[in-house]
CSV table of C-alpha atoms and ligand atoms in Angstrom, one decimal:
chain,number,residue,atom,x,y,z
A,1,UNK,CA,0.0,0.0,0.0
A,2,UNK,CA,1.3,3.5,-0.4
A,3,UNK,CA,-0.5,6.1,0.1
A,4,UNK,CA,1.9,8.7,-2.1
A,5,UNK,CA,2.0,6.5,-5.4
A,6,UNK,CA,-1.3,4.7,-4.9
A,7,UNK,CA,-1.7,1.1,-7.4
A,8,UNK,CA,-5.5,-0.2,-8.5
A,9,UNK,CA,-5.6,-3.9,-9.1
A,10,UNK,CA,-8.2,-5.4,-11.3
A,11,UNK,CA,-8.2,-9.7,-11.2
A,12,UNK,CA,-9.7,-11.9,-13.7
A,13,UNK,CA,-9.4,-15.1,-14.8
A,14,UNK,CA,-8.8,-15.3,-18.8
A,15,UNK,CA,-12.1,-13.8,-20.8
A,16,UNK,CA,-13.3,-12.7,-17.4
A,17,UNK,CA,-13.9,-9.3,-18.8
A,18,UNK,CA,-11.3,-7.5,-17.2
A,19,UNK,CA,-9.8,-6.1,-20.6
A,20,UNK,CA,-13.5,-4.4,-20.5
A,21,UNK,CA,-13.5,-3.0,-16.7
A,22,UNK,CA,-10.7,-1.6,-17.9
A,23,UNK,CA,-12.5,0.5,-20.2
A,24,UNK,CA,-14.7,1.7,-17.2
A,25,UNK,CA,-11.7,2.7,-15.6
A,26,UNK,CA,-10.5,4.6,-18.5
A,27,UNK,CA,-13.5,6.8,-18.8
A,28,UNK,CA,-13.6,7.4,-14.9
A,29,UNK,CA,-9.7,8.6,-15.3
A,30,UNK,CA,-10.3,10.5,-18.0
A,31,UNK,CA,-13.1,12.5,-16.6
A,32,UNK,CA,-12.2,13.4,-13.6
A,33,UNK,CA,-8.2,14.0,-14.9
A,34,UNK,CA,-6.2,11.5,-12.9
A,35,UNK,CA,-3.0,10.1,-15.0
A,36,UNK,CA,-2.8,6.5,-14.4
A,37,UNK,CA,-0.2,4.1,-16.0
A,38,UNK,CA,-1.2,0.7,-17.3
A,39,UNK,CA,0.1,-2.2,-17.4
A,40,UNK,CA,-1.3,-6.3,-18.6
A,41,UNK,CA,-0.5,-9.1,-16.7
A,42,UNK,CA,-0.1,-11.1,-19.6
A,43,UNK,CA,3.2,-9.0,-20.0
A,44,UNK,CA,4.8,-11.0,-17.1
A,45,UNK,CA,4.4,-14.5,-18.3
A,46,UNK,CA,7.4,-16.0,-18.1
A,47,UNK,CA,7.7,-17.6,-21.6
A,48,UNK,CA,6.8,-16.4,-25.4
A,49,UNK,CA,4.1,-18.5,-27.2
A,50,UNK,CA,7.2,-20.9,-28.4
A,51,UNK,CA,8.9,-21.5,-25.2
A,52,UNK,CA,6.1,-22.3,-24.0
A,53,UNK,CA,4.6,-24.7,-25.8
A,54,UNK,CA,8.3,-26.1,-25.2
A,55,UNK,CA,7.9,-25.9,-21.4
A,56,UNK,CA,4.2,-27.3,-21.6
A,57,UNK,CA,5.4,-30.1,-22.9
A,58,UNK,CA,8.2,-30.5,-20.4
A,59,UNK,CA,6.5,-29.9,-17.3
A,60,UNK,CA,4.0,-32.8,-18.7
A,61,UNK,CA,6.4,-35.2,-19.4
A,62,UNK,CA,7.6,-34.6,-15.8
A,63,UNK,CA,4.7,-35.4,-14.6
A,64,UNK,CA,3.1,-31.7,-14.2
A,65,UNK,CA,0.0,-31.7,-16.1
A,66,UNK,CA,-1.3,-29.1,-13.7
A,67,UNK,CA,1.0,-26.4,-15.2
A,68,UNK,CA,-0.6,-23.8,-17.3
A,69,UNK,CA,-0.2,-20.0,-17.9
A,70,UNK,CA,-2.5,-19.8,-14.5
A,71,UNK,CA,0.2,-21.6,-12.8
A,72,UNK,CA,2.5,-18.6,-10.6
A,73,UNK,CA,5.3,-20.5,-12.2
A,74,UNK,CA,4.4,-19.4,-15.7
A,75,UNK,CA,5.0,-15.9,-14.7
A,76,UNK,CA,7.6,-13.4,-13.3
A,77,UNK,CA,5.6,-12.7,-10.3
A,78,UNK,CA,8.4,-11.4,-8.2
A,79,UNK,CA,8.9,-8.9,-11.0
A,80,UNK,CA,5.8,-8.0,-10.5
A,81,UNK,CA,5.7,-7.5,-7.3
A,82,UNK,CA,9.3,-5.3,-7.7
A,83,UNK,CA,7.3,-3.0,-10.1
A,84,UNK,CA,4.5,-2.9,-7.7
A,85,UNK,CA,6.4,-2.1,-4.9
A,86,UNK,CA,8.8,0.0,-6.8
A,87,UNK,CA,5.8,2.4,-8.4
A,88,UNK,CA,4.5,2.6,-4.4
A,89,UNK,CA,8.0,3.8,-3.4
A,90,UNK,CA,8.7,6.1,-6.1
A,91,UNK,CA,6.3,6.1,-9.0
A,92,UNK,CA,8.5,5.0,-11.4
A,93,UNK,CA,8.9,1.1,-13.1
A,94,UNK,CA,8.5,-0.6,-16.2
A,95,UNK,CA,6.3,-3.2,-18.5
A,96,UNK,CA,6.0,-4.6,-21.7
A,97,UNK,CA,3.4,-6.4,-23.9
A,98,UNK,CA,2.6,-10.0,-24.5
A,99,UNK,CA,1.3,-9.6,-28.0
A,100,UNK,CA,-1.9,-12.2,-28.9
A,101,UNK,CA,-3.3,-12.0,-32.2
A,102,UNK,CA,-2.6,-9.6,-35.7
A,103,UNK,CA,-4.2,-6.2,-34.2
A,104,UNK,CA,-1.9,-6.0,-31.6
A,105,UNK,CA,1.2,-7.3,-33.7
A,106,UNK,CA,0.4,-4.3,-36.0
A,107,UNK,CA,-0.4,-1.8,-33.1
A,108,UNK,CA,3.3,-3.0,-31.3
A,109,UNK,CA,5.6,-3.9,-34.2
A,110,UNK,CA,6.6,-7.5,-33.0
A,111,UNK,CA,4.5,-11.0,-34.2
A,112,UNK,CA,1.9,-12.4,-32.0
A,113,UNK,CA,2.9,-14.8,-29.0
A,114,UNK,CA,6.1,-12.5,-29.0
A,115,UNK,CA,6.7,-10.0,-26.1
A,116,UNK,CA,7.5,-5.7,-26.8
A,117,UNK,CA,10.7,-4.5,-24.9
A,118,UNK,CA,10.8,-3.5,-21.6
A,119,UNK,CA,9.9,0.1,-21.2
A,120,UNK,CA,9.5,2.7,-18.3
A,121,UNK,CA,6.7,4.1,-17.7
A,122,UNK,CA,5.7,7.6,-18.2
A,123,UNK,CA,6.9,10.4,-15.6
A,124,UNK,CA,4.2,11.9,-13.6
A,125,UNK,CA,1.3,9.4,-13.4
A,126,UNK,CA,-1.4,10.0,-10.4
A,127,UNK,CA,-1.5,5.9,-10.1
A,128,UNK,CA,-0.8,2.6,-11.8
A,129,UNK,CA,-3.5,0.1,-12.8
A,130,UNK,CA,-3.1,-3.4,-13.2
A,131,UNK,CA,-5.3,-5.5,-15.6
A,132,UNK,CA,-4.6,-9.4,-15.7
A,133,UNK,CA,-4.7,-12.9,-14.0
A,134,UNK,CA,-2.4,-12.1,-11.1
A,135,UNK,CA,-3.4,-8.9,-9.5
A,136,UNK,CA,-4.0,-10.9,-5.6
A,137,UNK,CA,-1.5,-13.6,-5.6
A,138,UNK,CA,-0.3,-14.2,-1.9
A,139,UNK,CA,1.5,-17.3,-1.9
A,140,UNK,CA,5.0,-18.3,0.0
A,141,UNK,CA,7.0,-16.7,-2.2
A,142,UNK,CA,5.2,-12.8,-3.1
A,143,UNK,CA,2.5,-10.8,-1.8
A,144,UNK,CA,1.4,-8.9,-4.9
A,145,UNK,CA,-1.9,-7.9,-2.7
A,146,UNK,CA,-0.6,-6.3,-0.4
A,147,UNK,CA,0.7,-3.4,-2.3
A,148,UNK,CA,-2.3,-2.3,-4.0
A,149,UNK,CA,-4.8,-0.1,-2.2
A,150,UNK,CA,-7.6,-0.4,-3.8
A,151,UNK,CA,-8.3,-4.6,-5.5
A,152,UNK,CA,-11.1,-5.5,-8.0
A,153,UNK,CA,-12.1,-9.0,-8.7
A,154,UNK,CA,-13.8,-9.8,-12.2
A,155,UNK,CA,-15.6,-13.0,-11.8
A,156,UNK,CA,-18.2,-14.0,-14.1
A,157,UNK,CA,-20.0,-17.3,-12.7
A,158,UNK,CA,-17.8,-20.1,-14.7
A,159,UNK,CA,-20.3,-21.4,-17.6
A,160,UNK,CA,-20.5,-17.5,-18.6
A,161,UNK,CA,-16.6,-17.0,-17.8
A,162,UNK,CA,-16.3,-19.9,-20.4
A,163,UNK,CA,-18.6,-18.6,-23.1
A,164,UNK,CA,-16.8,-14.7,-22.6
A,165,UNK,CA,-13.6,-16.4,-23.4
A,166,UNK,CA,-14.6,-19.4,-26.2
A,167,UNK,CA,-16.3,-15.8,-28.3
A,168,UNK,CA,-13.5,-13.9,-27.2
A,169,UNK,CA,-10.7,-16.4,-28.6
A,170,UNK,CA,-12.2,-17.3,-31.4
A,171,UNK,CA,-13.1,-14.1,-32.5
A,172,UNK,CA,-10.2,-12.2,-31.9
A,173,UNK,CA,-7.1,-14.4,-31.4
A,174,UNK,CA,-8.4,-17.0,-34.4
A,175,UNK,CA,-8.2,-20.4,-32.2
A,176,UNK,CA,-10.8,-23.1,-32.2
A,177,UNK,CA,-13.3,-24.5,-30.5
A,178,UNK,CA,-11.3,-27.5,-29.4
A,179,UNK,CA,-8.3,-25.8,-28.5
A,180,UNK,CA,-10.2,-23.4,-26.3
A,181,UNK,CA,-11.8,-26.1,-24.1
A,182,UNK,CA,-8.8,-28.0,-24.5
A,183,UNK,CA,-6.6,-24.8,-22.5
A,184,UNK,CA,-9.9,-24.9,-20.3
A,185,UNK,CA,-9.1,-28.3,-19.2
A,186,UNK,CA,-5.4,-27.7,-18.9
A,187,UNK,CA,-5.9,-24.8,-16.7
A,188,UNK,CA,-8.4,-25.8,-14.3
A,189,UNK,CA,-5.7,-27.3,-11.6
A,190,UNK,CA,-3.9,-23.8,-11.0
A,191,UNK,CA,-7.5,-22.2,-11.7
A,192,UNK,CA,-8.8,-23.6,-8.6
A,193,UNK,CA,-5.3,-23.1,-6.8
A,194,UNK,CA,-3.9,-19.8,-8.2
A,195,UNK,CA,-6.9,-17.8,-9.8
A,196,UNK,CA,-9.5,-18.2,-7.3
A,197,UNK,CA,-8.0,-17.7,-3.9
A,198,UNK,CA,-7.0,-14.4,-5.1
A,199,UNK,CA,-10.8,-13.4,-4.5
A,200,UNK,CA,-10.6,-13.6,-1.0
A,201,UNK,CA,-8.8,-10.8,-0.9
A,202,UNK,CA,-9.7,-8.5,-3.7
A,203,UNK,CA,-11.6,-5.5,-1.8
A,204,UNK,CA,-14.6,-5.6,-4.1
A,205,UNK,CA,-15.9,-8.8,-6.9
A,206,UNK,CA,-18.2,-8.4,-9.6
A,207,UNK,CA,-19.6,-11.2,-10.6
A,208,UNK,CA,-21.7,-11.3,-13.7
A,209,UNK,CA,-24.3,-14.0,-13.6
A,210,UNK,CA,-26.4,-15.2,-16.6
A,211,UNK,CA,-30.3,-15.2,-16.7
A,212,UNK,CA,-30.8,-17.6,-19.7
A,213,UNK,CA,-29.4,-20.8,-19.9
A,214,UNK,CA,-25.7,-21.5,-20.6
A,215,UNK,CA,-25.9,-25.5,-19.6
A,216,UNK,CA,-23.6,-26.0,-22.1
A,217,UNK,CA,-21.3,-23.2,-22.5
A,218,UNK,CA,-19.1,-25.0,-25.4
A,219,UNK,CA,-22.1,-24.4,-27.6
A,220,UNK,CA,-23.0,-21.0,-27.0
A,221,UNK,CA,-23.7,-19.3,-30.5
A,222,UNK,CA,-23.3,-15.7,-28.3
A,223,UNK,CA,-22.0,-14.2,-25.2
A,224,UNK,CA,-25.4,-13.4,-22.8
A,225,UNK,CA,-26.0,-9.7,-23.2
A,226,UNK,CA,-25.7,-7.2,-20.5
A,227,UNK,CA,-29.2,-7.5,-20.5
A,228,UNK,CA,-29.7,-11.1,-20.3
A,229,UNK,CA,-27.2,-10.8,-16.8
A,230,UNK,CA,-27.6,-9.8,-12.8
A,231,UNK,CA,-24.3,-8.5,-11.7
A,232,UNK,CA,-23.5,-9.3,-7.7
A,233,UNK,CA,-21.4,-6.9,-6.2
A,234,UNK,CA,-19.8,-7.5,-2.8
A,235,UNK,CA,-17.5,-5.9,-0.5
A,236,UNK,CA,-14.9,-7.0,1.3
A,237,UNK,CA,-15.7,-4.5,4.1
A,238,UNK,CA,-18.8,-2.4,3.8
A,239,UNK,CA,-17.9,-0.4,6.5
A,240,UNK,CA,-18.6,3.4,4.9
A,241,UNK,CA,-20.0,1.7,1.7
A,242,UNK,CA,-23.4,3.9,1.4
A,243,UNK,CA,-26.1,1.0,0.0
A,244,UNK,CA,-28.9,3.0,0.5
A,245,UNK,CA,-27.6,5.7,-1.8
A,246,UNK,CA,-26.8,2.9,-4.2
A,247,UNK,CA,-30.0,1.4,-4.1
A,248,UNK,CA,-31.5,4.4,-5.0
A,249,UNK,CA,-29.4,5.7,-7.9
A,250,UNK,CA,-29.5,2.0,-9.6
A,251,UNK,CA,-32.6,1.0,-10.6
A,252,UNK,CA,-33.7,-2.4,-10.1
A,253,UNK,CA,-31.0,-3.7,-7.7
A,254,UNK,CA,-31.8,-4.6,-4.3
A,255,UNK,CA,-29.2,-6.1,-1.3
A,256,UNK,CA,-28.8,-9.5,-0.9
A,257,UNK,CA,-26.4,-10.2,1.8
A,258,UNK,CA,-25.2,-7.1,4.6
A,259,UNK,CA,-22.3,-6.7,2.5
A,260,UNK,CA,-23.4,-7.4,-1.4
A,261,UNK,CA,-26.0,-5.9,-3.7
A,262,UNK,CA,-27.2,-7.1,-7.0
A,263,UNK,CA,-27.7,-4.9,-10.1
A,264,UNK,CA,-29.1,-5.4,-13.2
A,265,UNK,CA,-26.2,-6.6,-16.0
A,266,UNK,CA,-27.0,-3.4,-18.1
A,267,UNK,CA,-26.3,-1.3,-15.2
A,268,UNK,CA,-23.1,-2.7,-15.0
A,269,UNK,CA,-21.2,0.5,-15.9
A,270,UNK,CA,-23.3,3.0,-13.7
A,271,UNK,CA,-22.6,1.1,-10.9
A,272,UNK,CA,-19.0,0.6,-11.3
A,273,UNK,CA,-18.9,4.7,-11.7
A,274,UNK,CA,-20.7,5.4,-8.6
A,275,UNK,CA,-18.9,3.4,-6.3
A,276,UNK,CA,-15.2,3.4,-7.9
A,277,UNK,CA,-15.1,7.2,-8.5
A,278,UNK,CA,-15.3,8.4,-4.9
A,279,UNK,CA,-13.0,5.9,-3.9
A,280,UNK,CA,-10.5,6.5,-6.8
A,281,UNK,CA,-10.6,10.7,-5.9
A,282,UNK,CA,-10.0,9.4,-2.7
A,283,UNK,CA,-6.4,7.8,-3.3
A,284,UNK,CA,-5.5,10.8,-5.8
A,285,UNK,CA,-5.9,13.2,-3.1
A,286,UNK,CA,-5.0,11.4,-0.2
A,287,UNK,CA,-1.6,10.8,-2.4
A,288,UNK,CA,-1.2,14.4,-3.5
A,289,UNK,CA,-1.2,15.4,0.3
A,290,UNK,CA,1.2,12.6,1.3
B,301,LIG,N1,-20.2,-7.2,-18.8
B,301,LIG,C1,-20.1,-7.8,-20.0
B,301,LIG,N2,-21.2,-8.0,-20.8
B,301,LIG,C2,-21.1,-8.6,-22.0
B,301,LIG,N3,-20.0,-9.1,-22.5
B,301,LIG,C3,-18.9,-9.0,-21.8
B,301,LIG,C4,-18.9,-8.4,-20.5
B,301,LIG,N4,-17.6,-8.4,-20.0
B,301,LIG,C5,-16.9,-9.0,-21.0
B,301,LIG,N5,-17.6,-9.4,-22.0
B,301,LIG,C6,-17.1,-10.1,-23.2
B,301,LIG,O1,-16.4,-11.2,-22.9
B,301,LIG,C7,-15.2,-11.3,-23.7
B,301,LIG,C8,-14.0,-11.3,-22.9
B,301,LIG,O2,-13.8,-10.1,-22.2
B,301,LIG,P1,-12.4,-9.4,-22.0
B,301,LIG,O3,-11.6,-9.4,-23.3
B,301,LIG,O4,-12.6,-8.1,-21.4
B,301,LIG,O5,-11.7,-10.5,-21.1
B,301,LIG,P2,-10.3,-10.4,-20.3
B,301,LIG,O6,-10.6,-10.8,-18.9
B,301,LIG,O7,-9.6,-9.1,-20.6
B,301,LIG,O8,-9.5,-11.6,-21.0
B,301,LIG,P3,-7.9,-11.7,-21.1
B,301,LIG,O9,-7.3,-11.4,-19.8
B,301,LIG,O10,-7.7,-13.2,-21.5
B,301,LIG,O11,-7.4,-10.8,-22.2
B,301,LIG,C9,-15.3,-10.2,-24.7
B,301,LIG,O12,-15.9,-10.6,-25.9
B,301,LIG,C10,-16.2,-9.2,-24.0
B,301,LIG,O13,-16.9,-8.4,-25.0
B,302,LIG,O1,-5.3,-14.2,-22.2
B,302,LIG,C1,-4.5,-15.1,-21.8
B,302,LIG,C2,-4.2,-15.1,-20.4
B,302,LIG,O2,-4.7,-14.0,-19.7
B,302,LIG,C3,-3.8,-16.0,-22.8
B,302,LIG,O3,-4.4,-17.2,-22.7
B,302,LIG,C4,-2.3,-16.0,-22.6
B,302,LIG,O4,-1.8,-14.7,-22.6
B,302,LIG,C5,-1.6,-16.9,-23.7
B,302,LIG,O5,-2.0,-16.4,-24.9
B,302,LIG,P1,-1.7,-17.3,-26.2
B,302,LIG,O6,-2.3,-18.7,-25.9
B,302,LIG,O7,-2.6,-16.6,-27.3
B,302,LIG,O8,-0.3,-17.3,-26.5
């Protein structure tokens, strides 16, 4: 935590929608003028697509099937947590990009599965964001949690997380069908024991959760609309969370637990501006008087 170069964490498992949030988050920094630096957790997997496919293949014939780009071992996690805890100290660090599909090998100048250089970040940022699968990892060896102050989980329930990500893949990054549910498979060991426990300690979790029926999610001919969805929203601590305001500025949401409310899926984005822009001005100024 650091209260002079605050960090905002947003965890989600692959196809979760946190590429999307993201977008919230952009219009909430653009209107009310706070300079954050981004960066993708894809950008610290360890490997490129070729190494590993190479180490996929090792770690199985050792006897590893459970390994997977979920796994913390598939990732530079401790330099993760150095850039963390280096932006917190001084504002300053560094990323790159893992680069999936033809868009992105245009928009960065290297091929897909490759990674962009390392480069700093710009001078002068209010905060740094985080986007990707790692943003909560406390394990034996780092504690990426504790150094963001404010930590967002993105967790569709699993049929629709499956259906975001089959579209999402096929559409975008050109893979099939099989393949997909074939990395589905693969990942499900370190999905239980790396992705999820990270929820426990995100501050807030929005889970999107279908209202039509996605039984079988490998056959899904589209992703459930927002308004086809409820989202569930729950705090870690409501202490000083105002749900009666909330309840009254978003239409057709109710509470369901003391310390959760669920919104309709269309309202997605309203809600997400009420309740992160406060707490967003919040670390800016609290940061700007530290
Ligand atoms: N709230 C939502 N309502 C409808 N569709 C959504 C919603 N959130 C995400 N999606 C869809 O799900 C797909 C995956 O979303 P997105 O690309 O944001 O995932 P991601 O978590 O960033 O994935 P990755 O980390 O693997 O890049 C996209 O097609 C996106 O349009
Ligand atoms: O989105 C992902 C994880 O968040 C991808 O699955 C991961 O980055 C690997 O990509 P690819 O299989 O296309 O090389």
């Amino acid at each position: 935590m650091s209260k002079k170069h605050p960090i905002i964490s947003v965890t989600g498992s692959s196809g979760a929608g946190t590429s999307t949030v993201k977008h919230t988050f952009d219009q909430i920094f653009r209107r009310e003028g706070v300079n954050a630096v981004s960066i993708e957790g894809d950008a610290f997997h360890r490997f490129n697509r070729k190494d590993m496919k190479s180490e996929l293949d090792r770690q199985y014939a050792g006897g590893n099937v459970g390994f997977s780009h979920f796994s913390f071992e598939a990732n530079e996690l401790k330099e993760l947590e150095k850039v963390f805890s280096q932006y917190g100290e001084t504002g300053t660090g560094r990323t790159r990009h893992y680069v999936h599909d033809a868009d992105e090998a245009e928009k960065y100048g290297v091929p897909p599965g490759e990674f962009t250089d390392w480069a700093p970040f710009e001078d002068g940022s209010d905060l740094l964001f985080y986007e990707g699968l790692h943003g909560s990892v406390v394990n034996d060896d780092v504690n990426i949690a504790r150094h963001a102050d404010l930590k967002i989980g993105v967790v569709p329930v699993i049929n629709l997380e499956w259906i975001q990500k089959i579209h999402r893949d096929k559409e975008k990054r050109g893979y099939t069908t099989e393949a997909i549910t074939d990395v589905i498979l693969r990942r499900m060991y370190a999905y239980v024991h790396c992705i999820c426990p990270q929820f426990t300690e995100t501050d807030i979790n929005f889970q999107r959760v279908p209202v039509v029926d996605t039984s079988n999610p490998f056959v899904a001919r589209w992703i459930p609309t927002p308004d086809e969805s409820l989202v569930v929203i729950r705090f870690r601590n409501p202490r000083g969370i105002d749900f009666s305001y909330l309840v009254s500025m978003i239409h057709g949401s109710w509470m369901s637990r003391a310390n959760s409310i669920v919104i309709p899926g269309g309202k997605l984005d309203l809600a997400m501006q009420l309740i992160l822009t406060p707490m967003i001005n919040r670390l800016v100024s609290e940061s700007k008087r530290a």
